[in-house]
PDB file of N, CA and C in Angstrom:
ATOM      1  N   UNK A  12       0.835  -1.172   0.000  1.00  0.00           N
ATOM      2  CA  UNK A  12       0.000   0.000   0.000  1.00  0.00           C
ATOM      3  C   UNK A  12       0.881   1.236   0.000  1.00  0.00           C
ATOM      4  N   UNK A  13       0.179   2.583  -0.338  1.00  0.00           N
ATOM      5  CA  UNK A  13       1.020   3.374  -0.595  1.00  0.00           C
ATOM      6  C   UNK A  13       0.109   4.664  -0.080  1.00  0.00           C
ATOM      7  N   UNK A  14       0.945   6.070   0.996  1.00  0.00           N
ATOM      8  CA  UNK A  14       0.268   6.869   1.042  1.00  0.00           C
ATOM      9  C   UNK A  14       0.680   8.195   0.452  1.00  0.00           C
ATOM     10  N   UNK A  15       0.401   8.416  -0.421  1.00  0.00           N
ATOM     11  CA  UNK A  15       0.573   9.784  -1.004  1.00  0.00           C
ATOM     12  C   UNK A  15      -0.010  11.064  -0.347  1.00  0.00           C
ATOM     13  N   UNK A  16       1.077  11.781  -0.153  1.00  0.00           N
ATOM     14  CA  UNK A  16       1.148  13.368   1.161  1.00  0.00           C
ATOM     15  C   UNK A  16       0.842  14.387  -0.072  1.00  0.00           C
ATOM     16  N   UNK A  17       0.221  14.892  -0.135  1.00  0.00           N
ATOM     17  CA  UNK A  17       0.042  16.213  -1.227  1.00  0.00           C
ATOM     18  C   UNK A  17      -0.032  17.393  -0.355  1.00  0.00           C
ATOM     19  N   UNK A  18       0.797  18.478  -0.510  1.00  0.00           N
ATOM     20  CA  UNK A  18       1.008  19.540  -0.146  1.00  0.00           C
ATOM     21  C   UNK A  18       1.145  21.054  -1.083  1.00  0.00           C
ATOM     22  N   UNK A  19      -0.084  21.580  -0.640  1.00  0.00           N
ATOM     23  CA  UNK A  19      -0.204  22.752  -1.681  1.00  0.00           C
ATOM     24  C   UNK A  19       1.049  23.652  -1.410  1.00  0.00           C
ATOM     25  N   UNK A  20       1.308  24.050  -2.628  1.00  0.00           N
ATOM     26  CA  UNK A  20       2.367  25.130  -3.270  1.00  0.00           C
ATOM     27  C   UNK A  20       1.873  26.319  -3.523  1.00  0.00           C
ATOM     28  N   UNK A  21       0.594  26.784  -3.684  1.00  0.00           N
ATOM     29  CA  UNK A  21      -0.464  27.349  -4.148  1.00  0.00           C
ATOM     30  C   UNK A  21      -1.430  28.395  -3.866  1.00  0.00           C
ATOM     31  N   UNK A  22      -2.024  29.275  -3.491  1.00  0.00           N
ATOM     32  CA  UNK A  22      -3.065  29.644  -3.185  1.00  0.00           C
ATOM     33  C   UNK A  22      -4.455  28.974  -3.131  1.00  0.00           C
ATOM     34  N   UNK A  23      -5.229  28.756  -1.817  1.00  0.00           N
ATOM     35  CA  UNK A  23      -6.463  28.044  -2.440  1.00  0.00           C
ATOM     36  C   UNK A  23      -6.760  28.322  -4.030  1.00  0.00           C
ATOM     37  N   UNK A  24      -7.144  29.589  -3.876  1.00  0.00           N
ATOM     38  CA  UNK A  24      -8.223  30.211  -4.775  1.00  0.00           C
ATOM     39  C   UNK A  24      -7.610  28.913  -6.341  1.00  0.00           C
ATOM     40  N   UNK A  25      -6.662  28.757  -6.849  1.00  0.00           N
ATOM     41  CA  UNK A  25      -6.076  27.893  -7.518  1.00  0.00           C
ATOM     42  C   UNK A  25      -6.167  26.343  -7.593  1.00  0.00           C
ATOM     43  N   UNK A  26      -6.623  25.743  -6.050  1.00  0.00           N
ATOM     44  CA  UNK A  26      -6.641  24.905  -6.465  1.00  0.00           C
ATOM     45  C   UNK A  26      -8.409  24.837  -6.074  1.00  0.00           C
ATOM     46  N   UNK A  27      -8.687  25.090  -6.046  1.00  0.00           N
ATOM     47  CA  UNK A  27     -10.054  25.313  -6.438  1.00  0.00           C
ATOM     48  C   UNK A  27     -10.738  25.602  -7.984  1.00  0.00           C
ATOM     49  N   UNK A  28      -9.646  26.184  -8.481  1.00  0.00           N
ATOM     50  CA  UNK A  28     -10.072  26.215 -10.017  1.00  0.00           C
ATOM     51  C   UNK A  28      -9.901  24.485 -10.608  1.00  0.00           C
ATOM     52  N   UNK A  29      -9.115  23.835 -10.323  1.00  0.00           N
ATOM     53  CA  UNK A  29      -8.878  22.268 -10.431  1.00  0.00           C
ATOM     54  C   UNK A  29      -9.660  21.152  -9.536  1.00  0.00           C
ATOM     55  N   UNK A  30     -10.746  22.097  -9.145  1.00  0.00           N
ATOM     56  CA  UNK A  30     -10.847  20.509  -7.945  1.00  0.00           C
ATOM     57  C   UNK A  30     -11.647  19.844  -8.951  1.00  0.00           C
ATOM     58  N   UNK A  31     -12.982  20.326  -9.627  1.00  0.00           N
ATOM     59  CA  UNK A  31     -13.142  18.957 -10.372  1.00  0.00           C
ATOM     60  C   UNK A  31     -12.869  18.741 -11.121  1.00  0.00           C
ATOM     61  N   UNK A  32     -11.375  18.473 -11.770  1.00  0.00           N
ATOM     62  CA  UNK A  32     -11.188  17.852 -12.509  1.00  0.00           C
ATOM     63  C   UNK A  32     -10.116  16.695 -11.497  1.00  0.00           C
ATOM     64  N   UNK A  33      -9.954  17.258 -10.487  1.00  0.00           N
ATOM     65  CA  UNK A  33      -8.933  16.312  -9.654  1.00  0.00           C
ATOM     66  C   UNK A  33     -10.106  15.390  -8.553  1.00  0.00           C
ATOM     67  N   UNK A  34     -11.407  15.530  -9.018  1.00  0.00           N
ATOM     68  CA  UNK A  34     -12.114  15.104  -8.588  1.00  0.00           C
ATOM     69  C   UNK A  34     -12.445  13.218  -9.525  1.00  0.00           C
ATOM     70  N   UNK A  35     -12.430  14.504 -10.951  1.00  0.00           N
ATOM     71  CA  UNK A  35     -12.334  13.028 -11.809  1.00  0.00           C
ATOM     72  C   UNK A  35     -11.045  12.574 -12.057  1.00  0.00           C
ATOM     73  N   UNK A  36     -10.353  12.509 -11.374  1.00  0.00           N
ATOM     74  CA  UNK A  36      -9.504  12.093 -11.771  1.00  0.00           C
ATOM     75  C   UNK A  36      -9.197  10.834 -10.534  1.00  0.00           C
ATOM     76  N   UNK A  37      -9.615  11.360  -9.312  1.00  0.00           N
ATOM     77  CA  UNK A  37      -9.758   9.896  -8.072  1.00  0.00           C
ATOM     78  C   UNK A  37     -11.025   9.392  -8.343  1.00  0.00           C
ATOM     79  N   UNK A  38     -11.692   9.496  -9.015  1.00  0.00           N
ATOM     80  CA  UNK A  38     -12.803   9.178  -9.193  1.00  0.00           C
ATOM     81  C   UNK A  38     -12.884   7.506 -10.003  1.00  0.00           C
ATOM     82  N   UNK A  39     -11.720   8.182 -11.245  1.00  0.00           N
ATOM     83  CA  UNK A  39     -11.437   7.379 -11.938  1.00  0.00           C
ATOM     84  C   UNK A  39     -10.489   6.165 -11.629  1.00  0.00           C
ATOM     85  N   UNK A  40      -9.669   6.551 -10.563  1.00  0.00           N
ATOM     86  CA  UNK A  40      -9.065   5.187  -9.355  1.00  0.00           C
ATOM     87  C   UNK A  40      -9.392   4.413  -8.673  1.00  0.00           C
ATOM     88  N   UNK A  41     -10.739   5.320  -7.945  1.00  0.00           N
ATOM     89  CA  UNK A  41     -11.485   4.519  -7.076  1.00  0.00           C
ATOM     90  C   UNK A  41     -12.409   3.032  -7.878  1.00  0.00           C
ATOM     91  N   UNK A  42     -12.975   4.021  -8.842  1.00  0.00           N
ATOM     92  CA  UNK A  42     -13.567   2.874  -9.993  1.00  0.00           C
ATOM     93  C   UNK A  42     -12.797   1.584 -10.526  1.00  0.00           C
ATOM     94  N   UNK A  43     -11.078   2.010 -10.445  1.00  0.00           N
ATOM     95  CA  UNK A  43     -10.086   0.760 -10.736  1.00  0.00           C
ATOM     96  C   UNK A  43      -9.773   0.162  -9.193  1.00  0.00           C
ATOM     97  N   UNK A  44     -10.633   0.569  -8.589  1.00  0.00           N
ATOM     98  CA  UNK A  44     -10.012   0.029  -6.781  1.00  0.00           C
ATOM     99  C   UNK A  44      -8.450   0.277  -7.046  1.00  0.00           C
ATOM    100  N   UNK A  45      -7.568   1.334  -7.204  1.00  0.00           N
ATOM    101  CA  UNK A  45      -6.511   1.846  -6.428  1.00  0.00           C
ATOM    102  C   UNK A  45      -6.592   2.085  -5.118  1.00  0.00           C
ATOM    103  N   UNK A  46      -7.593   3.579  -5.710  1.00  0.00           N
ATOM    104  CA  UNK A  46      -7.698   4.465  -4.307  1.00  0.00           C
ATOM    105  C   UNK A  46      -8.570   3.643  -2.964  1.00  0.00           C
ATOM    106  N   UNK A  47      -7.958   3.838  -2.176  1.00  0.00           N
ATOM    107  CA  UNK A  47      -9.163   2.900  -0.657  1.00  0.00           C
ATOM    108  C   UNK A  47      -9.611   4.177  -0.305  1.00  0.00           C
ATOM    109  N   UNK A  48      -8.996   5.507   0.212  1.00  0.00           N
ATOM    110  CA  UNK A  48      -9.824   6.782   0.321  1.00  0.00           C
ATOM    111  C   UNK A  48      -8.610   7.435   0.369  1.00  0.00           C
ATOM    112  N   UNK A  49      -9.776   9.114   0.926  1.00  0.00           N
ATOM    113  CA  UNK A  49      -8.475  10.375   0.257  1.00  0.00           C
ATOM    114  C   UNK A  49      -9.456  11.368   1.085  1.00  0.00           C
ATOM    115  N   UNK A  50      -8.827  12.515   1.007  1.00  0.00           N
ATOM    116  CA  UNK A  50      -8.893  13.540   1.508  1.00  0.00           C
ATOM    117  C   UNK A  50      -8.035  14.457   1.911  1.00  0.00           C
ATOM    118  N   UNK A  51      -9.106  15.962   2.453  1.00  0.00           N
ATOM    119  CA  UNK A  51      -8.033  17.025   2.714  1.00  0.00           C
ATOM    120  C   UNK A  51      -7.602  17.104   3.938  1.00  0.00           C
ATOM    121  N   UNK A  52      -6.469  17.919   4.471  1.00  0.00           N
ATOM    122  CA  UNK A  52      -5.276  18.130   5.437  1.00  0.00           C
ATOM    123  C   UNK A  52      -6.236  18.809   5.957  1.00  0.00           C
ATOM    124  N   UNK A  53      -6.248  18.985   7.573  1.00  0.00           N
ATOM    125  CA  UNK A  53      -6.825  19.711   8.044  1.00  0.00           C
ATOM    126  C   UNK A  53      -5.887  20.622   9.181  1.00  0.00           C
ATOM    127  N   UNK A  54      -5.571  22.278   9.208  1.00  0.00           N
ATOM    128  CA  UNK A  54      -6.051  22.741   8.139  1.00  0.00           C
ATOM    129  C   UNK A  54      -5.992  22.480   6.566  1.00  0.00           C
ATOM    130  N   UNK A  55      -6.237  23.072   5.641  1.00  0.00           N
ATOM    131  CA  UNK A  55      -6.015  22.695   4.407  1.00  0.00           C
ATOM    132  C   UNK A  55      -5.115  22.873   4.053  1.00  0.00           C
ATOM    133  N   UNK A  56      -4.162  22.485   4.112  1.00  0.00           N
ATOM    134  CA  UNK A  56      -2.736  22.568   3.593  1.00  0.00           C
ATOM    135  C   UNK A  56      -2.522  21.794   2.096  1.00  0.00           C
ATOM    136  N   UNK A  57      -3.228  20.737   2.069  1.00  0.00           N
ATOM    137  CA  UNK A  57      -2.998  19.401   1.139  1.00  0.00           C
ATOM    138  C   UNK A  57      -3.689  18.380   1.366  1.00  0.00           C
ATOM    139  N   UNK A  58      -3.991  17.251   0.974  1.00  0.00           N
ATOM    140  CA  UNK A  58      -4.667  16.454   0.876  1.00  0.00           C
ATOM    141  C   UNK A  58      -3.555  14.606   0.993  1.00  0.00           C
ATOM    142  N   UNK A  59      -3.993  13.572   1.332  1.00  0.00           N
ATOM    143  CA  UNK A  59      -3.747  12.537   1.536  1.00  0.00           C
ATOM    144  C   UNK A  59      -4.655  11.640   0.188  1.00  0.00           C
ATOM    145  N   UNK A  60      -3.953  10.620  -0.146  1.00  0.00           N
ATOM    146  CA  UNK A  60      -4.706   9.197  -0.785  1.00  0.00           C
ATOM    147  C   UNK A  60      -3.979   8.375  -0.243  1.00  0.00           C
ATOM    148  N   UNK A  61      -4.687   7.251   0.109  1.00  0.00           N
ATOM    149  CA  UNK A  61      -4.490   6.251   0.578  1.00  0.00           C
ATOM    150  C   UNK A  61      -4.742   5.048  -0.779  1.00  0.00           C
ATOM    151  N   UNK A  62      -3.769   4.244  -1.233  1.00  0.00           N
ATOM    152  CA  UNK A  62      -3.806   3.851  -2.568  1.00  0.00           C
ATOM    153  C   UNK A  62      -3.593   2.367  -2.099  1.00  0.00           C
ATOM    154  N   UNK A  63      -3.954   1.167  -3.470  1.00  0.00           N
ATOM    155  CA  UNK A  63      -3.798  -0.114  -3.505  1.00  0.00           C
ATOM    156  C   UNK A  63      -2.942  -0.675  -4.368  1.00  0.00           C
ATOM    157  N   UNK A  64      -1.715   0.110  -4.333  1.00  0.00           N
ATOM    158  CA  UNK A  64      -0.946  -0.563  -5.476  1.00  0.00           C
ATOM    159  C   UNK A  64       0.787   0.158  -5.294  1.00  0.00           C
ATOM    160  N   UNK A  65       1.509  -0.570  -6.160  1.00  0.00           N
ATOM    161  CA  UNK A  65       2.961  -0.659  -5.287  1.00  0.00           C
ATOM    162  C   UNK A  65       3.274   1.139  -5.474  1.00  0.00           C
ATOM    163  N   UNK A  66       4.531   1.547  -4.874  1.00  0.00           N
ATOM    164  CA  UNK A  66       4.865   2.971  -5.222  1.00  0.00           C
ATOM    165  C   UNK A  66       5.676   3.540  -6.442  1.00  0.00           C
ATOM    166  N   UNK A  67       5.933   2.378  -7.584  1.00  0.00           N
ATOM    167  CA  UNK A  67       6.262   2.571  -8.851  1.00  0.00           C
ATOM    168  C   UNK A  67       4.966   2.910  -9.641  1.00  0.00           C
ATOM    169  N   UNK A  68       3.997   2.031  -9.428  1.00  0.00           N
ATOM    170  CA  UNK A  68       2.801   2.501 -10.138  1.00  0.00           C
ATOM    171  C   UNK A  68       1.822   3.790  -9.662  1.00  0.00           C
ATOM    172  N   UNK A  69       1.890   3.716  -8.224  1.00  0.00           N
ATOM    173  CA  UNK A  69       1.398   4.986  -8.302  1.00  0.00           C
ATOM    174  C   UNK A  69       2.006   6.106  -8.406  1.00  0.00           C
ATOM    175  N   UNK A  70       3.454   6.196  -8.563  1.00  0.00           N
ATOM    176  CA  UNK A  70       4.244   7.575  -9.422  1.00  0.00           C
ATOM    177  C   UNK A  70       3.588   7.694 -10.753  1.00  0.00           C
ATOM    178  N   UNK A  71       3.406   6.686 -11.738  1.00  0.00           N
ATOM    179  CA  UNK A  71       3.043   6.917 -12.955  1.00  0.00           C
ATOM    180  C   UNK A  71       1.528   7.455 -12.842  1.00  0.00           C
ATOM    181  N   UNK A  72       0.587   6.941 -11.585  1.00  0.00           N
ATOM    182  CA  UNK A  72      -0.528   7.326 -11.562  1.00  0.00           C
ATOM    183  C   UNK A  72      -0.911   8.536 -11.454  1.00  0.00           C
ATOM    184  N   UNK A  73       0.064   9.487 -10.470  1.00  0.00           N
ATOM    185  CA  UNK A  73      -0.203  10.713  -9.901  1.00  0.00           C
ATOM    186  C   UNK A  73       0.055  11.756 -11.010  1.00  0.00           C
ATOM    187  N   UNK A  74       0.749  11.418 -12.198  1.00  0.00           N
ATOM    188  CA  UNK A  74       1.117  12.153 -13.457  1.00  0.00           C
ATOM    189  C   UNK A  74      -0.005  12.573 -13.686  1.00  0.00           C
ATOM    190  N   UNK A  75      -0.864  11.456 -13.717  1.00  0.00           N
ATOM    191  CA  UNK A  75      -2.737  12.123 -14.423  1.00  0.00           C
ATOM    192  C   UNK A  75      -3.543  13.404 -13.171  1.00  0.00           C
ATOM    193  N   UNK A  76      -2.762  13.236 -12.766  1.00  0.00           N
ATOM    194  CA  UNK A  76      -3.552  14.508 -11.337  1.00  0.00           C
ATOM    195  C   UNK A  76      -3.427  15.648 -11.976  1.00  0.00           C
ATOM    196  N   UNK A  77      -4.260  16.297 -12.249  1.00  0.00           N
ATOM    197  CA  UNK A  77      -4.302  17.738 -12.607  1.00  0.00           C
ATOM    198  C   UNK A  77      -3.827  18.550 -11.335  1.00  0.00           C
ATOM    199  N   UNK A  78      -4.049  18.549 -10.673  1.00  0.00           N
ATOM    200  CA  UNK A  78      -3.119  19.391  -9.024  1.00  0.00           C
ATOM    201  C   UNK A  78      -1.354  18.993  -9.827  1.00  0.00           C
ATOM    202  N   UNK A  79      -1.151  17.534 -10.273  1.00  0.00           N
ATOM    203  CA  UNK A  79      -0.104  17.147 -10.633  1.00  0.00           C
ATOM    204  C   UNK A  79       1.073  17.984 -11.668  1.00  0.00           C
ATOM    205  N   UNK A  80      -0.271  18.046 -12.435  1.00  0.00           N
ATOM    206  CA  UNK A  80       0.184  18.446 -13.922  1.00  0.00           C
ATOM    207  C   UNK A  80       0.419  20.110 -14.098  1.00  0.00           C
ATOM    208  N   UNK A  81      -0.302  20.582 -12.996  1.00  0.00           N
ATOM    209  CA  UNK A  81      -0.689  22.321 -13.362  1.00  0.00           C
ATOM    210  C   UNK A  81       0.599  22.667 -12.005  1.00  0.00           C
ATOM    211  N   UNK A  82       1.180  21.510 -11.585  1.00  0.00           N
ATOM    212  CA  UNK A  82       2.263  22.248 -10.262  1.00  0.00           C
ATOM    213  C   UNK A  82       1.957  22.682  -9.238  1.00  0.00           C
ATOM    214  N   UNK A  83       0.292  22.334  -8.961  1.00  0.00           N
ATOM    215  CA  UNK A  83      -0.308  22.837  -7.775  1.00  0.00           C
ATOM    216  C   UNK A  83       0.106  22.544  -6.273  1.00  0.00           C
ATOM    217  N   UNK A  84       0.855  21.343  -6.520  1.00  0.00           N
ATOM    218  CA  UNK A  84       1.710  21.081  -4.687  1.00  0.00           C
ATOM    219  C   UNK A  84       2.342  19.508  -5.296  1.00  0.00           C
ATOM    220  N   UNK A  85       3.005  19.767  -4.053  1.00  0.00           N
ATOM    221  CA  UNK A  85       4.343  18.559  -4.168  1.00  0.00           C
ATOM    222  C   UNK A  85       3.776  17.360  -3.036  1.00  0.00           C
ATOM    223  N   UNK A  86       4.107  15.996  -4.268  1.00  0.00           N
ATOM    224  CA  UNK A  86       3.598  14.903  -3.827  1.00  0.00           C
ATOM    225  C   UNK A  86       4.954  14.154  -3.404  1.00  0.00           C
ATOM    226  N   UNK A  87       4.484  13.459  -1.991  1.00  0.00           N
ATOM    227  CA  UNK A  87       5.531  12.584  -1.332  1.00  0.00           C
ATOM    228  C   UNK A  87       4.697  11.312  -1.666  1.00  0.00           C
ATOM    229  N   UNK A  88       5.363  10.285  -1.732  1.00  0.00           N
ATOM    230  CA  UNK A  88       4.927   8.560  -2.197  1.00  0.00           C
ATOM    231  C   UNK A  88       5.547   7.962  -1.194  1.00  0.00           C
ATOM    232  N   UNK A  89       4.478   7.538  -0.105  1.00  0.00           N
ATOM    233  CA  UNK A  89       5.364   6.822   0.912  1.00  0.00           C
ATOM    234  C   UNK A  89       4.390   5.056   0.915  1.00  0.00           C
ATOM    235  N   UNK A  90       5.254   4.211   1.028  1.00  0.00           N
ATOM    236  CA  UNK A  90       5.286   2.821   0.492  1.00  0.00           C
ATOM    237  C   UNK A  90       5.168   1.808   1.842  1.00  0.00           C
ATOM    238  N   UNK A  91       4.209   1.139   2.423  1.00  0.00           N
ATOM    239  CA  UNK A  91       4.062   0.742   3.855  1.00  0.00           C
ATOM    240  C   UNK A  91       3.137  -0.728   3.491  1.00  0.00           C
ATOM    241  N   UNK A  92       3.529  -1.658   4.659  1.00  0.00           N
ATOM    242  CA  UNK A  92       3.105  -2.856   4.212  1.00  0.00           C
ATOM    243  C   UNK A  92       2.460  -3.443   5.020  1.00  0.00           C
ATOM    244  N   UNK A  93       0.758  -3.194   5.309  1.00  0.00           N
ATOM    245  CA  UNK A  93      -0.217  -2.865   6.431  1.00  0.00           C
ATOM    246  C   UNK A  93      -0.090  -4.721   7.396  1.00  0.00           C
ATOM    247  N   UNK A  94       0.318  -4.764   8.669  1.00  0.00           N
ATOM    248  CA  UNK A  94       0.158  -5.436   9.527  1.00  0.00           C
ATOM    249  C   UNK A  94      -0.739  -5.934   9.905  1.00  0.00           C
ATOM    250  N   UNK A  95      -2.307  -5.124  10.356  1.00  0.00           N
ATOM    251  CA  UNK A  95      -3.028  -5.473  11.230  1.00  0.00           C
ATOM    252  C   UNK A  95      -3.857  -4.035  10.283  1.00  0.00           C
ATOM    253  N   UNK A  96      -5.486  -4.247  10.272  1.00  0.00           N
ATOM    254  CA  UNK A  96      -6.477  -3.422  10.693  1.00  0.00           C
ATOM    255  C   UNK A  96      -7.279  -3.892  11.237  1.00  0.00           C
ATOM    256  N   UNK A  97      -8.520  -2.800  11.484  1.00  0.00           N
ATOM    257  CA  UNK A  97      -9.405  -2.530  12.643  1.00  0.00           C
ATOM    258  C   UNK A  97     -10.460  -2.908  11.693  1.00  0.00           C
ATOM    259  N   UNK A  98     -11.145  -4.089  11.399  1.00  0.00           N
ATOM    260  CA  UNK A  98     -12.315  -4.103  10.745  1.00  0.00           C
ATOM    261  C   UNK A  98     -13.748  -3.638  10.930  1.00  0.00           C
ATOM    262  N   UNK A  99     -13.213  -3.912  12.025  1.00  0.00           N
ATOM    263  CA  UNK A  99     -15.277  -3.082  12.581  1.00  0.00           C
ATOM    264  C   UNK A  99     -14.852  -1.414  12.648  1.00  0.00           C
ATOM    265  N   UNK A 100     -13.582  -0.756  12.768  1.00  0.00           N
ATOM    266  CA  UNK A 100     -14.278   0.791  12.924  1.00  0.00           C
ATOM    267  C   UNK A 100     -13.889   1.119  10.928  1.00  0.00           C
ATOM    268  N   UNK A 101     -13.219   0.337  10.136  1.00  0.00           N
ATOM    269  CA  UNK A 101     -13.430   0.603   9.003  1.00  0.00           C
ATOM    270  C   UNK A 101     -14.856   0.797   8.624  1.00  0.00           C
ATOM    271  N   UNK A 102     -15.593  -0.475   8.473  1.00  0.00           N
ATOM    272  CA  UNK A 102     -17.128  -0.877   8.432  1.00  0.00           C
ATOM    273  C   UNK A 102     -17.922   0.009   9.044  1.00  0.00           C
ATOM    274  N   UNK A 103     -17.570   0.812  10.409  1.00  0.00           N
ATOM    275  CA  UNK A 103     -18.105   2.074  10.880  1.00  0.00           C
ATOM    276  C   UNK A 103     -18.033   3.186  10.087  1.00  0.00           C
ATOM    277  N   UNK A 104     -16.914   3.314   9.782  1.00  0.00           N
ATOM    278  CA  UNK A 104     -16.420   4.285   8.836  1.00  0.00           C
ATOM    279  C   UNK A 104     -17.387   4.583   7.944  1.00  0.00           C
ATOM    280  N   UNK A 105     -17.279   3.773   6.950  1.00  0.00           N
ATOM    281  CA  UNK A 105     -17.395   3.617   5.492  1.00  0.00           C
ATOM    282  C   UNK A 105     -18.940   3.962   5.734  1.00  0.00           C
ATOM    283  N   UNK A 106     -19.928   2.553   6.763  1.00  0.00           N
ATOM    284  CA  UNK A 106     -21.152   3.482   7.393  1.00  0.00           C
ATOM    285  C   UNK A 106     -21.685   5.034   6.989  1.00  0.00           C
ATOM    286  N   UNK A 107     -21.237   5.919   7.810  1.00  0.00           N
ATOM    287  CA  UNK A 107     -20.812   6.459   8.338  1.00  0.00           C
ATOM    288  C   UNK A 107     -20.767   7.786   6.867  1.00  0.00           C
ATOM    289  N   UNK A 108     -19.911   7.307   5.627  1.00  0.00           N
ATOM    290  CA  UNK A 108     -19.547   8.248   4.930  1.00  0.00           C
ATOM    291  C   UNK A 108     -20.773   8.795   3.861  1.00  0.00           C
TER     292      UNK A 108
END
C-alpha cells in the first residue's frame, strides 16, 4: 500500500479552479479500486490518498492529477506494508460516509 502526502504550493483560490477535474480524476481510481480513500489536510494545507498498489505505479498514476500536472503542490509517495487493521471501525467508517 502506498500513502501519497500532497502539499499545496499554491493559493487556495487555484486549487479550487482544479478541484473537479482532480475530482475526476480519483474518481477514476477509485472505480479501478486503487484508491481505498483520500482527503483534505486539516487545516487545508494538502490532501492525503491512501492507494492499492505498489509505489512505482502509483508515481506513474499521480502524473494524471491535474493538481499534478498544473504544479499545484508537491507529492511525497510513501510505500508501507499494512500489519493489522481494525475491521469493525473501518465498516463504521465507510457506514458512516
Amino acid at each position: 500500500m502506498v500513502i501519497v502526502n500532497i502539499t499545496y504550493i499554491v493559493e487556495l483560490k487555484e486549487i479550487e479552479q482544479k478541484l473537479d477535474e482532480h475530482i475526476e480524476f480519483l474518481n477514476k481510481y477509485y472505480d479501478n479500486n486503487k484508491f481505498i480513500c483520500s482527503g483534505r489536510k486539516n487545516p487545508r494545507t494538502g490532501g492525503i490518498i491512501l492507494c492499492n498498489a505498489d509505489k512505482e505505479e502509483v508515481a506513474e498514476i499521480i502524473k494524471e492529477d491535474p493538481f499534478y500536472i498544473n504544479k499545484l503542490g508537491n507529492y511525497e509517495i510513501i510505500e508501507f506494508e499494512p500489519s493489522k487493521i481494525n475491521n469493525e471501525l473501518i465498516n463504521n467508517k465507510l457506514e458512516n460516509l
